[in-house]
Amino acid sequence: MSRYKILDEKNKFVSMNLLLLFYGNLWESVLERINHRADGLLFTIMHCGQKFRIYRRV
């Protein structure tokens, strides 16, 4: 199971395919390079006028 999850504006889970669209097959290594003090919200992606929040799970 992935350590990451994507939520849309209505807090519904979105497929990880969105990360494939933006980062290709290396999406997981790209997200691992983002350093934060704690797990949680990493960043927000805008796609087709919608916001998608990318989270790292504990």
CSV table of N, CA and C in Angstrom, one decimal:
chain,number,residue,atom,x,y,z
A,1,MET,N,0.8,-1.2,0.0
A,1,MET,CA,0.0,0.0,0.0
A,1,MET,C,0.9,1.2,0.0
A,2,SER,N,0.5,2.2,-0.7
A,2,SER,CA,1.2,3.5,-0.9
A,2,SER,C,1.2,4.3,0.4
A,3,ARG,N,2.3,5.0,0.7
A,3,ARG,CA,2.3,5.9,1.8
A,3,ARG,C,1.6,7.3,1.5
A,4,TYR,N,1.1,7.4,0.3
A,4,TYR,CA,0.6,8.7,-0.1
A,4,TYR,C,-0.9,8.5,-0.4
A,5,LYS,N,-1.6,9.6,-0.3
A,5,LYS,CA,-3.1,9.7,-0.7
A,5,LYS,C,-3.4,11.0,-1.3
A,6,ILE,N,-4.4,11.0,-2.1
A,6,ILE,CA,-4.8,12.3,-2.8
A,6,ILE,C,-6.3,12.5,-2.5
A,7,LEU,N,-6.6,13.7,-2.1
A,7,LEU,CA,-8.0,14.1,-1.8
A,7,LEU,C,-8.4,15.2,-2.7
A,8,ASP,N,-9.6,15.2,-3.1
A,8,ASP,CA,-10.1,16.3,-3.9
A,8,ASP,C,-10.7,17.4,-3.0
A,9,GLU,N,-11.4,18.4,-3.6
A,9,GLU,CA,-12.0,19.5,-2.9
A,9,GLU,C,-13.1,19.0,-1.9
A,10,LYS,N,-13.7,17.9,-2.2
A,10,LYS,CA,-14.8,17.4,-1.4
A,10,LYS,C,-14.3,16.3,-0.4
A,11,ASN,N,-13.0,16.2,-0.2
A,11,ASN,CA,-12.3,15.3,0.7
A,11,ASN,C,-12.6,13.8,0.3
A,12,LYS,N,-12.7,13.5,-1.0
A,12,LYS,CA,-12.9,12.2,-1.5
A,12,LYS,C,-11.5,11.7,-2.1
A,13,PHE,N,-11.2,10.4,-1.9
A,13,PHE,CA,-10.0,9.9,-2.4
A,13,PHE,C,-10.0,9.9,-3.9
A,14,VAL,N,-8.8,10.1,-4.4
A,14,VAL,CA,-8.6,10.2,-5.9
A,14,VAL,C,-7.5,9.1,-6.2
A,15,SER,N,-7.6,8.6,-7.4
A,15,SER,CA,-6.6,7.6,-7.8
A,15,SER,C,-5.2,8.2,-7.9
A,16,MET,N,-4.2,7.3,-7.7
A,16,MET,CA,-2.8,7.7,-7.7
A,16,MET,C,-2.4,8.0,-9.2
A,17,ASN,N,-3.3,7.7,-10.1
A,17,ASN,CA,-3.0,7.9,-11.5
A,17,ASN,C,-2.7,9.4,-11.8
A,18,LEU,N,-3.3,10.3,-10.9
A,18,LEU,CA,-3.1,11.7,-11.1
A,18,LEU,C,-1.6,12.0,-10.9
A,19,LEU,N,-0.9,11.3,-10.0
A,19,LEU,CA,0.5,11.6,-9.8
A,19,LEU,C,1.3,11.0,-11.0
A,20,LEU,N,0.8,10.0,-11.6
A,20,LEU,CA,1.5,9.4,-12.9
A,20,LEU,C,1.4,10.5,-14.0
A,21,LEU,N,0.2,11.2,-14.1
A,21,LEU,CA,0.0,12.2,-15.1
A,21,LEU,C,1.0,13.3,-14.9
A,22,PHE,N,1.3,13.7,-13.7
A,22,PHE,CA,2.2,14.9,-13.5
A,22,PHE,C,3.7,14.5,-13.4
A,23,TYR,N,4.0,13.3,-12.8
A,23,TYR,CA,5.4,13.0,-12.6
A,23,TYR,C,5.9,11.7,-13.3
A,24,GLY,N,5.0,11.0,-13.9
A,24,GLY,CA,5.4,9.8,-14.6
A,24,GLY,C,5.7,8.7,-13.6
A,25,ASN,N,6.4,7.7,-14.1
A,25,ASN,CA,6.7,6.5,-13.2
A,25,ASN,C,7.6,6.8,-12.0
A,26,LEU,N,8.2,8.0,-12.0
A,26,LEU,CA,9.1,8.3,-10.9
A,26,LEU,C,8.4,9.1,-9.8
A,27,TRP,N,7.0,9.1,-9.8
A,27,TRP,CA,6.3,10.0,-8.9
A,27,TRP,C,6.7,9.7,-7.4
A,28,GLU,N,6.9,8.5,-7.1
A,28,GLU,CA,7.2,8.2,-5.7
A,28,GLU,C,8.5,8.7,-5.2
A,29,SER,N,9.5,8.6,-6.1
A,29,SER,CA,10.8,9.1,-5.7
A,29,SER,C,10.8,10.7,-5.7
A,30,VAL,N,10.0,11.3,-6.5
A,30,VAL,CA,9.8,12.8,-6.5
A,30,VAL,C,9.2,13.2,-5.1
A,31,LEU,N,8.2,12.5,-4.7
A,31,LEU,CA,7.6,12.8,-3.4
A,31,LEU,C,8.4,12.5,-2.2
A,32,GLU,N,9.3,11.5,-2.3
A,32,GLU,CA,10.2,11.2,-1.2
A,32,GLU,C,11.2,12.3,-1.0
A,33,ARG,N,11.5,13.1,-2.0
A,33,ARG,CA,12.5,14.2,-1.9
A,33,ARG,C,11.9,15.4,-1.2
A,34,ILE,N,10.6,15.5,-1.0
A,34,ILE,CA,10.0,16.6,-0.3
A,34,ILE,C,10.2,16.4,1.2
A,35,ASN,N,10.9,17.3,1.8
A,35,ASN,CA,11.2,17.2,3.2
A,35,ASN,C,10.3,18.1,4.0
A,36,HIS,N,9.6,17.4,5.0
A,36,HIS,CA,8.8,18.1,5.9
A,36,HIS,C,9.1,17.6,7.3
A,37,ARG,N,8.8,18.4,8.3
A,37,ARG,CA,9.1,17.9,9.7
A,37,ARG,C,8.2,16.8,10.1
A,38,ALA,N,6.9,16.8,9.6
A,38,ALA,CA,6.0,15.8,10.0
A,38,ALA,C,5.2,15.3,8.8
A,39,ASP,N,4.7,14.2,8.9
A,39,ASP,CA,3.8,13.7,7.8
A,39,ASP,C,2.6,14.5,7.7
A,40,GLY,N,2.0,14.5,6.6
A,40,GLY,CA,0.7,15.3,6.4
A,40,GLY,C,0.7,15.9,5.0
A,41,LEU,N,0.1,17.0,4.9
A,41,LEU,CA,0.0,17.7,3.6
A,41,LEU,C,1.3,18.1,3.0
A,42,LEU,N,1.6,17.6,1.8
A,42,LEU,CA,2.8,17.9,1.1
A,42,LEU,C,2.7,19.1,0.2
A,43,PHE,N,1.7,19.1,-0.7
A,43,PHE,CA,1.4,20.2,-1.6
A,43,PHE,C,0.1,20.0,-2.2
A,44,THR,N,-0.3,21.0,-3.0
A,44,THR,CA,-1.6,21.0,-3.7
A,44,THR,C,-1.4,21.1,-5.2
A,45,ILE,N,-2.1,20.3,-6.0
A,45,ILE,CA,-2.0,20.3,-7.5
A,45,ILE,C,-3.3,20.9,-8.0
A,46,MET,N,-3.2,21.7,-9.0
A,46,MET,CA,-4.4,22.2,-9.7
A,46,MET,C,-4.5,21.5,-11.0
A,47,HIS,N,-5.6,20.8,-11.3
A,47,HIS,CA,-5.8,20.1,-12.6
A,47,HIS,C,-7.2,20.3,-13.0
A,48,CYS,N,-7.4,20.8,-14.2
A,48,CYS,CA,-8.7,21.0,-14.8
A,48,CYS,C,-9.6,21.8,-13.9
A,49,GLY,N,-9.1,22.8,-13.3
A,49,GLY,CA,-9.9,23.7,-12.4
A,49,GLY,C,-10.2,23.2,-11.0
A,50,GLN,N,-9.7,22.0,-10.7
A,50,GLN,CA,-9.9,21.4,-9.3
A,50,GLN,C,-8.6,21.4,-8.6
A,51,LYS,N,-8.7,21.5,-7.2
A,51,LYS,CA,-7.6,21.4,-6.4
A,51,LYS,C,-7.5,19.9,-5.8
A,52,PHE,N,-6.3,19.4,-5.8
A,52,PHE,CA,-6.1,18.1,-5.3
A,52,PHE,C,-4.9,18.2,-4.3
A,53,ARG,N,-5.2,17.7,-3.1
A,53,ARG,CA,-4.2,17.8,-2.0
A,53,ARG,C,-3.5,16.4,-1.9
A,54,ILE,N,-2.1,16.5,-1.8
A,54,ILE,CA,-1.3,15.3,-1.7
A,54,ILE,C,-0.8,15.2,-0.3
A,55,TYR,N,-1.1,14.0,0.3
A,55,TYR,CA,-0.7,13.8,1.7
A,55,TYR,C,0.3,12.6,1.8
A,56,ARG,N,1.2,12.7,2.8
A,56,ARG,CA,2.0,11.5,3.1
A,56,ARG,C,1.4,10.9,4.4
A,57,ARG,N,1.1,9.6,4.4
A,57,ARG,CA,0.6,9.0,5.6
A,57,ARG,C,1.6,8.7,6.6
A,58,VAL,N,1.2,8.6,7.8
A,58,VAL,CA,2.1,8.2,8.9
A,58,VAL,C,2.5,6.8,8.8
